[in-house]
Coordinates of C-alpha atoms in Angstrom, one line a residue:
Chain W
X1 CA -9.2 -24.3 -21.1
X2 CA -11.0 -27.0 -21.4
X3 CA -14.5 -27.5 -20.8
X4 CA -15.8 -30.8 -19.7
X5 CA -19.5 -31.2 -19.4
X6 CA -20.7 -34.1 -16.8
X7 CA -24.1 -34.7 -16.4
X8 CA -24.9 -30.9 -17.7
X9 CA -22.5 -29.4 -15.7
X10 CA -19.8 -27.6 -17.1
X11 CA -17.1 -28.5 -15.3
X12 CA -14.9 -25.8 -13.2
X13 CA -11.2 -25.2 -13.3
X14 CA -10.2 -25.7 -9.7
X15 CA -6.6 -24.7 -10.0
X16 CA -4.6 -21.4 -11.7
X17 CA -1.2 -19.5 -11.8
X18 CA -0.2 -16.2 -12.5
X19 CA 2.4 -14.7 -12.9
X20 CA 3.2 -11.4 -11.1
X21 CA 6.5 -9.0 -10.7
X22 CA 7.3 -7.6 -7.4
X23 CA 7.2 -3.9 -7.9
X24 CA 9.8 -1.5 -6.0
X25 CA 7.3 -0.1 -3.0
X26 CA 6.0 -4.1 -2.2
X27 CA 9.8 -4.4 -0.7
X28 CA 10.5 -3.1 2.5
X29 CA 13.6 -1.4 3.9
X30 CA 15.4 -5.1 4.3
X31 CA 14.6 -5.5 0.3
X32 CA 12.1 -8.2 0.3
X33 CA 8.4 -8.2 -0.4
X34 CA 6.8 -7.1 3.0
X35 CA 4.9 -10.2 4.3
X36 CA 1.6 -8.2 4.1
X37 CA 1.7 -7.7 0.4
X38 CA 1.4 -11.3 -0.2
X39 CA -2.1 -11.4 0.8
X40 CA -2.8 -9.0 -2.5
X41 CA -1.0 -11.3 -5.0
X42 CA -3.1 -14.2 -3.7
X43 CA -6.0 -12.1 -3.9
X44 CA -5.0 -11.5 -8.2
X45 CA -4.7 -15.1 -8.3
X46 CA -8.6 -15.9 -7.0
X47 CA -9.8 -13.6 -9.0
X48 CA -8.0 -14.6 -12.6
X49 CA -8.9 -18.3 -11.5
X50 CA -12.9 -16.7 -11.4
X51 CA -12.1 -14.8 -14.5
X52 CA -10.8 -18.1 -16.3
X53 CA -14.3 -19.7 -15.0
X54 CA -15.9 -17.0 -16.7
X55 CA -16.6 -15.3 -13.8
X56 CA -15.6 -11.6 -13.0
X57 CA -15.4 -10.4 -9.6
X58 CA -16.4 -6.7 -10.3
X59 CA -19.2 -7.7 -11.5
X60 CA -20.1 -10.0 -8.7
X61 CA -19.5 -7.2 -6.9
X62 CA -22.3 -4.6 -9.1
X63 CA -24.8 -7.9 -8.2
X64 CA -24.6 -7.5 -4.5
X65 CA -22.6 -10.3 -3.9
X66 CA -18.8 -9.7 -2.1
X67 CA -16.6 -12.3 -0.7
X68 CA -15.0 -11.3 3.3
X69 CA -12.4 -12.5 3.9
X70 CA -12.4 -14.6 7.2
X71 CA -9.2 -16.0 8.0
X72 CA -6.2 -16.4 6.2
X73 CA -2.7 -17.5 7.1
X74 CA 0.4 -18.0 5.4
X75 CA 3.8 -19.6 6.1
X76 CA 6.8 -17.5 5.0
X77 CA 9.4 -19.6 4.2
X78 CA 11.9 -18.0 1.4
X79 CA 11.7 -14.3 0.9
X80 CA 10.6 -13.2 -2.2
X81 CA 12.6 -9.9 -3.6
X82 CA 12.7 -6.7 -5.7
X83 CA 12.1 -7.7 -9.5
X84 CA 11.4 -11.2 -8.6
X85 CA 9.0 -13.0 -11.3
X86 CA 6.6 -15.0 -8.9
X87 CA 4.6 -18.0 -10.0
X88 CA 1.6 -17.4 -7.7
X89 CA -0.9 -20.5 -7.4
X90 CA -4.6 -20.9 -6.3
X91 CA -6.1 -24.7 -5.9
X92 CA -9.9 -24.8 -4.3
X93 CA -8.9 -27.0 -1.4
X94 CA -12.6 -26.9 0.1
X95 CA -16.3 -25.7 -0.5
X96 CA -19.4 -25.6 2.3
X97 CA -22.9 -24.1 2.0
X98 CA -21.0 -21.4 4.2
X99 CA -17.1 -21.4 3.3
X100 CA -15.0 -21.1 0.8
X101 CA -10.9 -22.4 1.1
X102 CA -8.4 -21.9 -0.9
X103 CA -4.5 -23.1 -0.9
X104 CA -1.7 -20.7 -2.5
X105 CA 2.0 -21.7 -2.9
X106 CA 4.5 -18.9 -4.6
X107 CA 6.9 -20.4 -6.5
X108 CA 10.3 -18.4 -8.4
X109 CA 11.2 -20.9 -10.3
X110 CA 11.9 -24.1 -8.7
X111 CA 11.6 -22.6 -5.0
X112 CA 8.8 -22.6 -3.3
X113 CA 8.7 -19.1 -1.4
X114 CA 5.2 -19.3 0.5
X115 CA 2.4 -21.9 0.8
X116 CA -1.0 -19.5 2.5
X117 CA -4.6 -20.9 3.3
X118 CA -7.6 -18.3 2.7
X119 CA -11.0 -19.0 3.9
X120 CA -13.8 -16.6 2.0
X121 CA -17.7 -16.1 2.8
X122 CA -19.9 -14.6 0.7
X123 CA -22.1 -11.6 2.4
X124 CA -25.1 -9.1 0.8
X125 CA -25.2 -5.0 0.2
X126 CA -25.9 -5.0 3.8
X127 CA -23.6 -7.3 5.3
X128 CA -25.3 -10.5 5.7
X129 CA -23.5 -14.3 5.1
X130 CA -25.0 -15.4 1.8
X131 CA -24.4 -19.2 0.9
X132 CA -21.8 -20.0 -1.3
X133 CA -23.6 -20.2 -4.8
X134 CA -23.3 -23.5 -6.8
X135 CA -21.0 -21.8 -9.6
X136 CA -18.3 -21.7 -6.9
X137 CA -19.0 -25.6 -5.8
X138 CA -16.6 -28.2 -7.5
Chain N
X1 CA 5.5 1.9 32.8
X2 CA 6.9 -0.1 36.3
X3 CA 10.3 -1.6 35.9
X4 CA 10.3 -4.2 38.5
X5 CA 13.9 -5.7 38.9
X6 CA 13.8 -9.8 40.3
X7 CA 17.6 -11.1 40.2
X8 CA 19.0 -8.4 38.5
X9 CA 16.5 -8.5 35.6
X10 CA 14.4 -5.8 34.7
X11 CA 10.5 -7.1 33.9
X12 CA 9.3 -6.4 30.3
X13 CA 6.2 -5.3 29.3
X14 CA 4.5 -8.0 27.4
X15 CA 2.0 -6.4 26.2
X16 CA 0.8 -3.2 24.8
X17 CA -2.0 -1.5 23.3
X18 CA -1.6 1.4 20.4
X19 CA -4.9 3.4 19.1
X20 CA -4.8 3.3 15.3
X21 CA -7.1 5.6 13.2
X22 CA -8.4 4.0 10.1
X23 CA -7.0 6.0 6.7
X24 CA -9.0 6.3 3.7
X25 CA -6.9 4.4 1.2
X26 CA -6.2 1.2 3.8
X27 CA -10.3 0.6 2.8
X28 CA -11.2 -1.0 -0.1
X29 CA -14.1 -0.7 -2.7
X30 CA -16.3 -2.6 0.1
X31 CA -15.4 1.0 2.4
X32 CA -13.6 -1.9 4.8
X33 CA -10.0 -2.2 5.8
X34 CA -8.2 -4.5 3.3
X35 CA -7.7 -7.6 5.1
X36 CA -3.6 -7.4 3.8
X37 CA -3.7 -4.2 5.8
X38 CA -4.5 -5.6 9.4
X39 CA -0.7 -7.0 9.4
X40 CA 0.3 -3.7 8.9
X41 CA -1.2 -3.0 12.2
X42 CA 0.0 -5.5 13.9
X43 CA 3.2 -4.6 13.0
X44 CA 2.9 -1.0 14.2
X45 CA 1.7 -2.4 17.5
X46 CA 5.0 -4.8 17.9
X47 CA 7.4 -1.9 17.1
X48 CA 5.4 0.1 19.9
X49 CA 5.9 -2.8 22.4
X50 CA 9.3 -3.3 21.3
X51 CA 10.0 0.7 22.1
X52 CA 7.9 1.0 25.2
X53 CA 10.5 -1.6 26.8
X54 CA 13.7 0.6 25.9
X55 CA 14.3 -1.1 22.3
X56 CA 14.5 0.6 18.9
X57 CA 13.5 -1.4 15.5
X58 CA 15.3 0.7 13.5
X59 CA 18.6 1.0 15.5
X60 CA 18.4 -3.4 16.0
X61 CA 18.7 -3.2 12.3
X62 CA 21.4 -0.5 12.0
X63 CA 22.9 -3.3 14.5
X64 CA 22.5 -6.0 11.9
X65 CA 19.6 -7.9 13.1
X66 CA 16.4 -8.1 11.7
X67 CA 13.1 -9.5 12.4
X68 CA 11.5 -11.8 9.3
X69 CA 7.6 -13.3 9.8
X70 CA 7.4 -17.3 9.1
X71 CA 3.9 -17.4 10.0
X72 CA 1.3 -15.1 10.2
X73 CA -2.7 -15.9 10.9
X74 CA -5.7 -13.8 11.2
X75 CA -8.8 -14.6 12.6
X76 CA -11.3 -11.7 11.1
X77 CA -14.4 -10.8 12.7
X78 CA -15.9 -8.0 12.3
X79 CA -15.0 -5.5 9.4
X80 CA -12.9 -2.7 10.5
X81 CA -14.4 0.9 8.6
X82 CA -12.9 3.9 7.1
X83 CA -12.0 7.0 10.0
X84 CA -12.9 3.9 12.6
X85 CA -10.3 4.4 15.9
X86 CA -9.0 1.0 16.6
X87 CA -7.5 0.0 19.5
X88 CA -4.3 -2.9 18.2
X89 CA -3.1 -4.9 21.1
X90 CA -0.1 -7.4 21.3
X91 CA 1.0 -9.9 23.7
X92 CA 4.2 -12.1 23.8
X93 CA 2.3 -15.3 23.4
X94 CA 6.0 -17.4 23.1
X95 CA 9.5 -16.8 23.4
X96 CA 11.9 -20.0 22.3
X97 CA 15.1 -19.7 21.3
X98 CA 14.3 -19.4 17.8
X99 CA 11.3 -17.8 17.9
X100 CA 9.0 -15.0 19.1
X101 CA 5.0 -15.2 18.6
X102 CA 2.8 -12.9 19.2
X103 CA -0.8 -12.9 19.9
X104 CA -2.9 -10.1 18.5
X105 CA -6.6 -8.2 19.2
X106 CA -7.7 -5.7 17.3
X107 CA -10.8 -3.9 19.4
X108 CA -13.2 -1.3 17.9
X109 CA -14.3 -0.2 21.8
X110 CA -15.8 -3.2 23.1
X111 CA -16.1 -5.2 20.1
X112 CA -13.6 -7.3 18.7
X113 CA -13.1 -7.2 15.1
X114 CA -9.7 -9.3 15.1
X115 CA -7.5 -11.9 16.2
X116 CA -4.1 -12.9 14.9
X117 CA -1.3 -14.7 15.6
X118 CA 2.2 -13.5 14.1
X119 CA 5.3 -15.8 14.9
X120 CA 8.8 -13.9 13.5
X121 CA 12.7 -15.1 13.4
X122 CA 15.6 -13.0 13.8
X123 CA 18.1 -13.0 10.6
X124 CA 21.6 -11.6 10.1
X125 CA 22.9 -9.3 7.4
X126 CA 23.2 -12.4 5.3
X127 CA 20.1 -13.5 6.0
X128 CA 20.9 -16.6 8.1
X129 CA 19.0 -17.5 11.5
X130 CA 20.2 -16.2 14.6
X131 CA 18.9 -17.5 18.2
X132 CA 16.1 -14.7 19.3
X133 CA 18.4 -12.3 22.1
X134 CA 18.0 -12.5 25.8
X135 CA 16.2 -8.8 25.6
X136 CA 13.2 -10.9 24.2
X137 CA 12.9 -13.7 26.5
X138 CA 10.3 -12.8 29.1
Chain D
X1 CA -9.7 25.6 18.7
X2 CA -11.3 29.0 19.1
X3 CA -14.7 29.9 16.9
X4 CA -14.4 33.8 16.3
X5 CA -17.9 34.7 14.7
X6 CA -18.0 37.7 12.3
X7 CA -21.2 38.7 10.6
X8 CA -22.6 35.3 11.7
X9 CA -20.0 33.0 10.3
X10 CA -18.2 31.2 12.4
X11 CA -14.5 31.5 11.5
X12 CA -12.8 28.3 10.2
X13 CA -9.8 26.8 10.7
X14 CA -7.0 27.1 7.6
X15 CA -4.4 25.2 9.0
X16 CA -3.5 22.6 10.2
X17 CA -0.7 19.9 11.9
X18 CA -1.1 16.0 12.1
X19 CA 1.9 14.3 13.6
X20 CA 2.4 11.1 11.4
X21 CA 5.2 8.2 12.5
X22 CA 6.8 6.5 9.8
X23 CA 5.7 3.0 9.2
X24 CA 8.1 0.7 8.0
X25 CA 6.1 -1.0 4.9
X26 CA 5.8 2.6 3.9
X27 CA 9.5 2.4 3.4
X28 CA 11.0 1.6 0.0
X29 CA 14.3 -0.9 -0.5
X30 CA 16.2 2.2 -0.5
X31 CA 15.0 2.5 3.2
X32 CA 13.0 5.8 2.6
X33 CA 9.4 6.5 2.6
X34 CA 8.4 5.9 -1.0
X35 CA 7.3 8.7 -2.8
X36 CA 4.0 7.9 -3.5
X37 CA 3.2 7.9 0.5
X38 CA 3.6 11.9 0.9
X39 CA -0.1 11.6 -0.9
X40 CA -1.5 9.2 1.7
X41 CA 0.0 11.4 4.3
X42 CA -1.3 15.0 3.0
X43 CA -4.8 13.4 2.4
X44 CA -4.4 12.4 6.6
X45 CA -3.6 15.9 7.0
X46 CA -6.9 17.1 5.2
X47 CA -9.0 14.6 6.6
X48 CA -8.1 16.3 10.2
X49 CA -8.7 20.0 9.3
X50 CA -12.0 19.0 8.3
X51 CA -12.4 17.0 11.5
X52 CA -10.9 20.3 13.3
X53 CA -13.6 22.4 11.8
X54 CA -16.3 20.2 12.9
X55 CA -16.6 18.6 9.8
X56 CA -16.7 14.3 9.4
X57 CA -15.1 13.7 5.7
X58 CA -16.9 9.9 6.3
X59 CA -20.4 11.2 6.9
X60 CA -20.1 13.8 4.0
X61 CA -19.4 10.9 1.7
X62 CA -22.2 9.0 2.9
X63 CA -24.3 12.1 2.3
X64 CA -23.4 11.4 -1.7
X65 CA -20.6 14.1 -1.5
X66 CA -16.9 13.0 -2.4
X67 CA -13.8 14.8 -2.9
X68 CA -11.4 13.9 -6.1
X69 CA -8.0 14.6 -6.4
X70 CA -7.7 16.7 -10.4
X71 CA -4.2 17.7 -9.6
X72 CA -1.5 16.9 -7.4
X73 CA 2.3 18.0 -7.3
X74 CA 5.1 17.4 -4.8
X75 CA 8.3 18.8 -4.6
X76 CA 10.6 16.2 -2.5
X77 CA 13.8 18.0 -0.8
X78 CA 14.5 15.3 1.8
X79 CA 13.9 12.0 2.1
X80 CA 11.9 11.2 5.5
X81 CA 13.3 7.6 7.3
X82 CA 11.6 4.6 8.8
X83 CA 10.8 5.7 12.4
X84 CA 10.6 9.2 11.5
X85 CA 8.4 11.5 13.6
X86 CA 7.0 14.2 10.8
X87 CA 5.0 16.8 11.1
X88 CA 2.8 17.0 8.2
X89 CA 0.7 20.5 7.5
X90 CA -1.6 21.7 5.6
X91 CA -3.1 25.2 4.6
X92 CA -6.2 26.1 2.3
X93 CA -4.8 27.8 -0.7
X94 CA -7.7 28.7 -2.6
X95 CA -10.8 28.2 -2.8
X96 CA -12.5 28.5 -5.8
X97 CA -16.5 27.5 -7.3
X98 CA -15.1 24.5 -8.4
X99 CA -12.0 24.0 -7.2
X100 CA -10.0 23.1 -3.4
X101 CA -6.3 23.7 -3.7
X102 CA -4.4 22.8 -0.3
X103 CA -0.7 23.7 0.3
X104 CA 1.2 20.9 2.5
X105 CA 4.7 20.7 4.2
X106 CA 6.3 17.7 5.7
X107 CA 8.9 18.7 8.6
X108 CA 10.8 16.7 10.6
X109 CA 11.5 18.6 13.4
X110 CA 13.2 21.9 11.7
X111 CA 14.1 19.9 8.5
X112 CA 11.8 21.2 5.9
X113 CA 11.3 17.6 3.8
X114 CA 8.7 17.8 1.0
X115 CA 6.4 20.6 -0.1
X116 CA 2.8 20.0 -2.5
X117 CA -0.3 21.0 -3.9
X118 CA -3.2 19.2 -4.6
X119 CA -6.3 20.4 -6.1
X120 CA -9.5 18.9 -5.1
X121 CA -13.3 19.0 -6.8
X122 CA -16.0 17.5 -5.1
X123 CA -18.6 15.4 -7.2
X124 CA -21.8 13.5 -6.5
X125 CA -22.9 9.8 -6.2
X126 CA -22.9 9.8 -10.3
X127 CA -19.5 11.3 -11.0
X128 CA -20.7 14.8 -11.6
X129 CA -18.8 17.9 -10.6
X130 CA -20.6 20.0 -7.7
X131 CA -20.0 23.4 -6.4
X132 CA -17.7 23.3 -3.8
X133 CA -20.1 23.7 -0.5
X134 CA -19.9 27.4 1.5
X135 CA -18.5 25.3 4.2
X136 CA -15.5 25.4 2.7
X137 CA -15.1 28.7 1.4
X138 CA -13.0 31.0 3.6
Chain Q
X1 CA 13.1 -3.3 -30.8
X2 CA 15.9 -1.9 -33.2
X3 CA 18.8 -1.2 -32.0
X4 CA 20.4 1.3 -34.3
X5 CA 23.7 2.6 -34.1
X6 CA 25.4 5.9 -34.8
X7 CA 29.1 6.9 -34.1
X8 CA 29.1 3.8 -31.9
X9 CA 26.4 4.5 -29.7
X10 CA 23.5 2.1 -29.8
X11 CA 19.7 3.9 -30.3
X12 CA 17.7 4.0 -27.0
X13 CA 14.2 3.2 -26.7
X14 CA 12.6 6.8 -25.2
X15 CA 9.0 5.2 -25.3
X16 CA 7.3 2.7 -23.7
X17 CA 3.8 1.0 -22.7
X18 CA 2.7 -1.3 -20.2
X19 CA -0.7 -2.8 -19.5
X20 CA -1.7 -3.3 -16.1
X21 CA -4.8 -4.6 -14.4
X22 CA -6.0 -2.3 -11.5
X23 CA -6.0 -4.4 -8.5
X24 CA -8.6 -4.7 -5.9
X25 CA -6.8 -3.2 -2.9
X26 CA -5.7 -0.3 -4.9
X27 CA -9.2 0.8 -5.2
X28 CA -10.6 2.8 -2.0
X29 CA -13.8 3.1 -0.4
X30 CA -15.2 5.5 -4.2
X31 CA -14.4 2.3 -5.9
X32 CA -11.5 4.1 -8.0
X33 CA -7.5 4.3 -7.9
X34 CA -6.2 6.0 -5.2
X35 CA -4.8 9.1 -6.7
X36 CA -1.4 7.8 -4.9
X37 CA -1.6 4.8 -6.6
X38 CA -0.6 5.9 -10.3
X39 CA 2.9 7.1 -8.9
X40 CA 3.0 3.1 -8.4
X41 CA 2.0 2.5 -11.5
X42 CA 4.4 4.9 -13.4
X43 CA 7.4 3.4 -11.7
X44 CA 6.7 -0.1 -13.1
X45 CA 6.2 1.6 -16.8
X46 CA 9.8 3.5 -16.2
X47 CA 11.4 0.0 -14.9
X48 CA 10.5 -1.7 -18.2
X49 CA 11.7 1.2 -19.9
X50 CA 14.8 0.5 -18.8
X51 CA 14.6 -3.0 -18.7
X52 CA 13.5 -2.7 -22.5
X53 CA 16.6 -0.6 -23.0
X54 CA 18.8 -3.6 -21.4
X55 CA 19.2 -2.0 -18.1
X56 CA 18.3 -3.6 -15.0
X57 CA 17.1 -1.2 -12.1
X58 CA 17.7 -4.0 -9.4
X59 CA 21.4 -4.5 -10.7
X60 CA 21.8 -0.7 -10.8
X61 CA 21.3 -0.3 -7.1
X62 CA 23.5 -3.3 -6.3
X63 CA 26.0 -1.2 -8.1
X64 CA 25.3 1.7 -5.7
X65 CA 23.4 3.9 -7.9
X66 CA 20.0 5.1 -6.9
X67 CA 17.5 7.3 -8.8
X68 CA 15.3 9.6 -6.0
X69 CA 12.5 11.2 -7.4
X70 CA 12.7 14.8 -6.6
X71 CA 9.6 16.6 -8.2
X72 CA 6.4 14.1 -9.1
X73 CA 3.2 15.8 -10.7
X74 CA 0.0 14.3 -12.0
X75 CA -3.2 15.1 -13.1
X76 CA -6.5 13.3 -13.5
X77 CA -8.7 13.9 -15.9
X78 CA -10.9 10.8 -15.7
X79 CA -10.7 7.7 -12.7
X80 CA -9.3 4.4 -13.1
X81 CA -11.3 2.0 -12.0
X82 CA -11.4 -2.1 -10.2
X83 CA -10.1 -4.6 -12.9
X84 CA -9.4 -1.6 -15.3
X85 CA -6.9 -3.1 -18.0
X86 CA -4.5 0.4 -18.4
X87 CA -2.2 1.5 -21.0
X88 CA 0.8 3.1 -19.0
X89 CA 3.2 5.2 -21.1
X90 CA 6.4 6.9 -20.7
X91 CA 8.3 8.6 -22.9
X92 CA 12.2 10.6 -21.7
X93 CA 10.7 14.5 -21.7
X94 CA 14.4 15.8 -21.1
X95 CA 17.5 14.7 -19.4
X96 CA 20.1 17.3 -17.9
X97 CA 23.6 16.4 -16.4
X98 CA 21.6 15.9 -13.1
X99 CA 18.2 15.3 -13.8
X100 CA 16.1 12.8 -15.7
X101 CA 12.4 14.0 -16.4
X102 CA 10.2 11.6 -18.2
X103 CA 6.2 12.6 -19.2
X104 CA 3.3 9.8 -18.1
X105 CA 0.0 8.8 -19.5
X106 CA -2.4 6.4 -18.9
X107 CA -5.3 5.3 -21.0
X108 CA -8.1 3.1 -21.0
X109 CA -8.3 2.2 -24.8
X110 CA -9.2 4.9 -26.6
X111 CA -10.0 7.5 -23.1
X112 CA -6.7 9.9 -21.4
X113 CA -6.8 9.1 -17.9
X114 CA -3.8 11.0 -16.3
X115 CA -0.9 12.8 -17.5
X116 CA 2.1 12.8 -15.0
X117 CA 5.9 14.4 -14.9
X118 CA 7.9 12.4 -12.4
X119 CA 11.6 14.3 -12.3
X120 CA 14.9 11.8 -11.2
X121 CA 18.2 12.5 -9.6
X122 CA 20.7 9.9 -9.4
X123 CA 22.2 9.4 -5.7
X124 CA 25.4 7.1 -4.7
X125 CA 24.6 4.9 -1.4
X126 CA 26.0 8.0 0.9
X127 CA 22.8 10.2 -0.8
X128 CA 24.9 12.0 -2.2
X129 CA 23.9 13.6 -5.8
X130 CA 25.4 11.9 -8.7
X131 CA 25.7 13.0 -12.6
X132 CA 23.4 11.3 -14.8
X133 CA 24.8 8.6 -16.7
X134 CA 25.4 8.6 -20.2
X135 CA 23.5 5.7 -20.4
X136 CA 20.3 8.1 -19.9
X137 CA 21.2 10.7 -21.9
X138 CA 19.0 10.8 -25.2

């Protein structure tokens, strides 16, 4: 990783991919990852692309500072299956004072299996919308 | 539930309502319902709707037909709590020939802590696209 | 539920019956419930005899009391199916200083499916082991 | 991995170890692993076991062979927690013409945090109980 320094600002990685193996009990009775289950494999991807920033969520977390989920959607468009090895792929598509976006495509291979859009706030202990802190604007 | 029969058709129910309680693992470290887990709901809530108009999931699969999400969107709220009773409601939003969307509330009493919209396609055994059956047009 | 008082105690309950439908997510490729979902079931099971005995398993952990799981064992005869309709029971074993141990069944109908033991301690906000409360001595 | 070979049969591996990274949604409301969660977790370290020993699990149930777990016990000594990196062993305790019993641990570095017994039997695609292959005999 690379770390680019612009006008004292280290700069950010904005994109990341992990790899992640569909385990037995993520497929459903037809065989295939249950469309649900996807939400947690782009959920490991935003937080290795934080950990590869130098962030770490849990520790985020011990500050008082959690990200909620607001709204997320995802088109299906191959299914993924049992034993699969799934390239799963975060990009920061957009950052407000209030909102934070993400895009996520799942790749096996060649095929792209699922392209998803996540938008994130931050909140407090007690619930509260926080503004995005500067560490997460690009 | 009313069957009404116009022309030799007997009305559907579009929409239904199912009271889920909250269980202690679908809550994450925040004590709030994983966000993956709300599709879970839904889903519980379509198989309801499915069975309160005469129609069996599991036997339409014994059959050879199965139901696979291409889309799925959720709209969250309000966080959804560990031992909270939820009330998960579907409506058929629209019926085309080769699809079936749904529109889903989630309701906490009187406050709404969800909103999603799931749009599925029916597969054969083989996994190619068949036109959604007659039972499903409303 | 009837309260029989002796000596000033009010009796409690020992037993208990949830009735738990088979989700389909909760189902494995092999189109059974997976095997780590009896655990998720039995802890249902005990969350509802505490609620039957007047107790709120939610509000005790808020009061900086939490139950842990030190040992857990099930015996699977039967596989239970997508759609099934189990009943799931549980019955206080023992009851020790430290120490819960529940006995659970899963029926489905007459069909005797899984039987288990878990053993509970209860520990504070810190991690440290507390005496298990009279509440729950029988 | 050497692959030795007496009287014509080829050594099997009887040990393994995995590393995974607890995920966030597999953490509930205590901010630990879900007790049902580690039977998750030893699955994955008995598929690589297998896959290690050049067996594929996936291809195994194409060919109509199944392994059921029949008898699963675990105990905790000390929880896992968010963003753990664990150390998930297996090792073959003892294979009989119709069972298949392997002993589980997990560690955090240097800590124990569980020690599990999960017991197999091998079913065809009727469910009906099948001989252990030689492949799995030790």
């Amino acid at each position: 990783m690379v770390h680019l320094v612009f006008a004292g600002k280290v700069s950010m990685k904005t994109e990341y991919t992990v790899e992640i193996r569909v385990r037995y009990p993520e497929c459903d009775p037809m065989g295939i990852v249950h469309h649900s289950r996807y939400f947690v494999y782009f959920e490991i991807a935003r937080t290795e692309l934080y950990r590869a920033n130098g962030g770490n969520y849990k520790k985020m977390e011990a500050d008082g500072r959690f990200f909620v989920v607001v709204n997320a959607e995802c088109q299906y468009k191959k299914p993924a299956l049992y034993d699969d090895l799934l390239q799963v792929s975060i990009r920061v598509q957009k950052v407000t004072r209030a909102k934070l976006i993400h895009e996520y495509q799942i790749h096996r291979g060649e095929e792209l299996l699922a392209v998803a859009h996540i938008t994130l706030a931050m909140i407090d202990r007690e619930g509260k919308i926080m503004l995005i802190p500067d560490e997460f604007q690009i």
